[in-house]
Amino acid sequence: MKNNVIDFISIKNKRINEQLHKVFSKANSLKNAEEIHRLVEEKTVAVQDHKFFLAFLNILEEQKIEPVAIFRDVLKLPKHQFEDKYMMNWDSVVQLCFTFLAIIKESDPAQYEQFISQGS
């Protein structure tokens, strides 16, 4: 039974990751705000997501990078341009951006709407 739960979680995560990649791999992903809204609604932010997110924020602070700026760029820039600019793995930052969106949607809906609407 335990393996079935783990398999279900991994299948769900794989499906969400595939959807994220499909939406975010297009430059200027914010033009597809409805799809991002839907994915944020489906996402359950786990404690592990929060830990990685907080660690990432510390890295950004050390590098003097504004979190909102990098999350906006991961949505707007093509993958290669993003990686050249920040020297970071695009796929990982997409996951962290998604965690960011899920957190602010719950804690500050106005900031979430403002962030999403900037690409429309």
PDB file of C-alpha atoms in Angstrom:
ATOM      1  CA  MET A   1       0.000   0.000   0.000  1.00  0.00           C
ATOM      2  CA  LYS A   2       2.828   2.390   0.868  1.00  0.00           C
ATOM      3  CA  ASN A   3       4.353   2.000  -2.600  1.00  0.00           C
ATOM      4  CA  ASN A   4       1.004   2.864  -4.174  1.00  0.00           C
ATOM      5  CA  VAL A   5       0.929   6.160  -2.256  1.00  0.00           C
ATOM      6  CA  ILE A   6       4.490   6.977  -3.269  1.00  0.00           C
ATOM      7  CA  ASP A   7       3.737   6.060  -6.866  1.00  0.00           C
ATOM      8  CA  PHE A   8       0.616   8.236  -6.822  1.00  0.00           C
ATOM      9  CA  ILE A   9       2.574  11.200  -5.448  1.00  0.00           C
ATOM     10  CA  SER A  10       5.378  10.757  -7.978  1.00  0.00           C
ATOM     11  CA  ILE A  11       2.887  10.409 -10.849  1.00  0.00           C
ATOM     12  CA  LYS A  12       1.029  13.529  -9.688  1.00  0.00           C
ATOM     13  CA  ASN A  13       4.293  15.473  -9.353  1.00  0.00           C
ATOM     14  CA  LYS A  14       5.442  14.290 -12.776  1.00  0.00           C
ATOM     15  CA  ARG A  15       2.152  15.404 -14.342  1.00  0.00           C
ATOM     16  CA  ILE A  16       2.339  18.821 -12.663  1.00  0.00           C
ATOM     17  CA  ASN A  17       5.989  19.212 -13.702  1.00  0.00           C
ATOM     18  CA  GLU A  18       5.111  18.383 -17.307  1.00  0.00           C
ATOM     19  CA  GLN A  19       2.316  20.961 -17.252  1.00  0.00           C
ATOM     20  CA  LEU A  20       4.629  23.540 -15.696  1.00  0.00           C
ATOM     21  CA  HIS A  21       7.289  22.907 -18.293  1.00  0.00           C
ATOM     22  CA  LYS A  22       4.741  23.200 -21.096  1.00  0.00           C
ATOM     23  CA  VAL A  23       3.412  26.543 -19.823  1.00  0.00           C
ATOM     24  CA  PHE A  24       6.672  28.071 -18.612  1.00  0.00           C
ATOM     25  CA  SER A  25       8.849  26.984 -21.542  1.00  0.00           C
ATOM     26  CA  LYS A  26       7.275  29.642 -23.722  1.00  0.00           C
ATOM     27  CA  ALA A  27       8.869  33.053 -23.452  1.00  0.00           C
ATOM     28  CA  ASN A  28       6.552  35.527 -21.749  1.00  0.00           C
ATOM     29  CA  SER A  29       4.479  32.850 -20.019  1.00  0.00           C
ATOM     30  CA  LEU A  30       2.500  35.471 -18.144  1.00  0.00           C
ATOM     31  CA  LYS A  31       0.414  36.016 -21.282  1.00  0.00           C
ATOM     32  CA  ASN A  32      -1.156  32.654 -20.402  1.00  0.00           C
ATOM     33  CA  ALA A  33      -2.283  33.762 -16.925  1.00  0.00           C
ATOM     34  CA  GLU A  34      -5.365  31.512 -16.865  1.00  0.00           C
ATOM     35  CA  GLU A  35      -3.207  28.393 -17.215  1.00  0.00           C
ATOM     36  CA  ILE A  36      -0.864  29.597 -14.478  1.00  0.00           C
ATOM     37  CA  HIS A  37      -3.879  30.277 -12.206  1.00  0.00           C
ATOM     38  CA  ARG A  38      -5.126  26.735 -12.811  1.00  0.00           C
ATOM     39  CA  LEU A  39      -1.752  25.175 -12.033  1.00  0.00           C
ATOM     40  CA  VAL A  40      -1.336  27.253  -8.872  1.00  0.00           C
ATOM     41  CA  GLU A  41      -4.795  26.137  -7.737  1.00  0.00           C
ATOM     42  CA  GLU A  42      -3.826  22.467  -8.227  1.00  0.00           C
ATOM     43  CA  LYS A  43      -0.494  22.807  -6.424  1.00  0.00           C
ATOM     44  CA  THR A  44      -0.168  21.780  -2.819  1.00  0.00           C
ATOM     45  CA  VAL A  45       2.922  23.462  -1.417  1.00  0.00           C
ATOM     46  CA  ALA A  46       4.679  20.955   0.798  1.00  0.00           C
ATOM     47  CA  VAL A  47       6.920  21.768   3.754  1.00  0.00           C
ATOM     48  CA  GLN A  48       9.864  20.662   1.630  1.00  0.00           C
ATOM     49  CA  ASP A  49       8.905  23.275  -0.984  1.00  0.00           C
ATOM     50  CA  HIS A  50       9.025  25.963   1.711  1.00  0.00           C
ATOM     51  CA  LYS A  51      12.479  24.851   2.872  1.00  0.00           C
ATOM     52  CA  PHE A  52      13.908  24.937  -0.650  1.00  0.00           C
ATOM     53  CA  PHE A  53      12.189  28.253  -1.290  1.00  0.00           C
ATOM     54  CA  LEU A  54      13.653  29.850   1.846  1.00  0.00           C
ATOM     55  CA  ALA A  55      17.114  28.540   0.981  1.00  0.00           C
ATOM     56  CA  PHE A  56      16.749  29.995  -2.518  1.00  0.00           C
ATOM     57  CA  LEU A  57      15.728  33.370  -1.080  1.00  0.00           C
ATOM     58  CA  ASN A  58      18.934  33.350   0.983  1.00  0.00           C
ATOM     59  CA  ILE A  59      20.971  32.687  -2.160  1.00  0.00           C
ATOM     60  CA  LEU A  60      19.215  35.538  -3.953  1.00  0.00           C
ATOM     61  CA  GLU A  61      19.893  37.863  -1.038  1.00  0.00           C
ATOM     62  CA  GLU A  62      23.601  36.956  -1.087  1.00  0.00           C
ATOM     63  CA  GLN A  63      23.714  37.661  -4.826  1.00  0.00           C
ATOM     64  CA  LYS A  64      21.674  40.869  -4.411  1.00  0.00           C
ATOM     65  CA  ILE A  65      18.919  39.650  -6.752  1.00  0.00           C
ATOM     66  CA  GLU A  66      15.331  40.719  -6.144  1.00  0.00           C
ATOM     67  CA  PRO A  67      13.117  37.608  -5.901  1.00  0.00           C
ATOM     68  CA  VAL A  68      10.241  39.166  -7.835  1.00  0.00           C
ATOM     69  CA  ALA A  69      12.643  40.137 -10.645  1.00  0.00           C
ATOM     70  CA  ILE A  70      14.041  36.622 -11.062  1.00  0.00           C
ATOM     71  CA  PHE A  71      10.581  35.042 -10.918  1.00  0.00           C
ATOM     72  CA  ARG A  72       9.305  37.494 -13.507  1.00  0.00           C
ATOM     73  CA  ASP A  73      12.314  36.758 -15.727  1.00  0.00           C
ATOM     74  CA  VAL A  74      11.877  32.973 -15.476  1.00  0.00           C
ATOM     75  CA  LEU A  75       8.393  33.513 -16.880  1.00  0.00           C
ATOM     76  CA  LYS A  76       9.337  36.040 -19.544  1.00  0.00           C
ATOM     77  CA  LEU A  77      12.756  35.046 -20.845  1.00  0.00           C
ATOM     78  CA  PRO A  78      13.521  32.044 -23.027  1.00  0.00           C
ATOM     79  CA  LYS A  79      15.330  29.294 -21.116  1.00  0.00           C
ATOM     80  CA  HIS A  80      18.784  29.954 -22.593  1.00  0.00           C
ATOM     81  CA  GLN A  81      18.591  33.714 -21.969  1.00  0.00           C
ATOM     82  CA  PHE A  82      17.484  33.166 -18.387  1.00  0.00           C
ATOM     83  CA  GLU A  83      20.322  30.712 -17.703  1.00  0.00           C
ATOM     84  CA  ASP A  84      22.879  33.038 -19.323  1.00  0.00           C
ATOM     85  CA  LYS A  85      21.677  36.018 -17.297  1.00  0.00           C
ATOM     86  CA  TYR A  86      21.450  34.319 -13.890  1.00  0.00           C
ATOM     87  CA  MET A  87      23.744  31.298 -14.257  1.00  0.00           C
ATOM     88  CA  MET A  88      21.004  29.195 -12.651  1.00  0.00           C
ATOM     89  CA  ASN A  89      19.099  26.135 -13.752  1.00  0.00           C
ATOM     90  CA  TRP A  90      15.888  27.295 -15.435  1.00  0.00           C
ATOM     91  CA  ASP A  91      13.886  24.189 -14.483  1.00  0.00           C
ATOM     92  CA  SER A  92      14.703  24.580 -10.792  1.00  0.00           C
ATOM     93  CA  VAL A  93      13.776  28.263 -10.755  1.00  0.00           C
ATOM     94  CA  VAL A  94      10.475  27.464 -12.514  1.00  0.00           C
ATOM     95  CA  GLN A  95       9.644  25.108  -9.633  1.00  0.00           C
ATOM     96  CA  LEU A  96      10.594  27.781  -7.111  1.00  0.00           C
ATOM     97  CA  CYS A  97       8.570  30.394  -8.995  1.00  0.00           C
ATOM     98  CA  PHE A  98       5.588  28.116  -8.829  1.00  0.00           C
ATOM     99  CA  THR A  99       6.077  27.779  -5.053  1.00  0.00           C
ATOM    100  CA  PHE A 100       6.346  31.583  -4.857  1.00  0.00           C
ATOM    101  CA  LEU A 101       3.060  31.968  -6.744  1.00  0.00           C
ATOM    102  CA  ALA A 102       1.282  29.419  -4.552  1.00  0.00           C
ATOM    103  CA  ILE A 103       2.529  31.131  -1.373  1.00  0.00           C
ATOM    104  CA  ILE A 104       1.594  34.661  -2.389  1.00  0.00           C
ATOM    105  CA  LYS A 105      -1.767  33.567  -3.778  1.00  0.00           C
ATOM    106  CA  GLU A 106      -2.644  32.319  -0.316  1.00  0.00           C
ATOM    107  CA  SER A 107      -0.940  35.001   1.786  1.00  0.00           C
ATOM    108  CA  ASP A 108      -1.288  38.113  -0.411  1.00  0.00           C
ATOM    109  CA  PRO A 109      -3.897  37.697  -3.165  1.00  0.00           C
ATOM    110  CA  ALA A 110      -3.468  41.321  -4.312  1.00  0.00           C
ATOM    111  CA  GLN A 111       0.276  40.829  -4.890  1.00  0.00           C
ATOM    112  CA  TYR A 112      -0.471  37.562  -6.696  1.00  0.00           C
ATOM    113  CA  GLU A 113      -2.984  39.244  -9.017  1.00  0.00           C
ATOM    114  CA  GLN A 114      -0.581  42.114  -9.666  1.00  0.00           C
ATOM    115  CA  PHE A 115       2.270  39.721 -10.488  1.00  0.00           C
ATOM    116  CA  ILE A 116       0.141  37.597 -12.830  1.00  0.00           C
ATOM    117  CA  SER A 117      -1.536  40.555 -14.534  1.00  0.00           C
ATOM    118  CA  GLN A 118       1.754  42.230 -15.488  1.00  0.00           C
ATOM    119  CA  GLY A 119       2.161  39.909 -18.449  1.00  0.00           C
ATOM    120  CA  SER A 120      -1.373  40.200 -19.787  1.00  0.00           C
TER     121      SER A 120
END
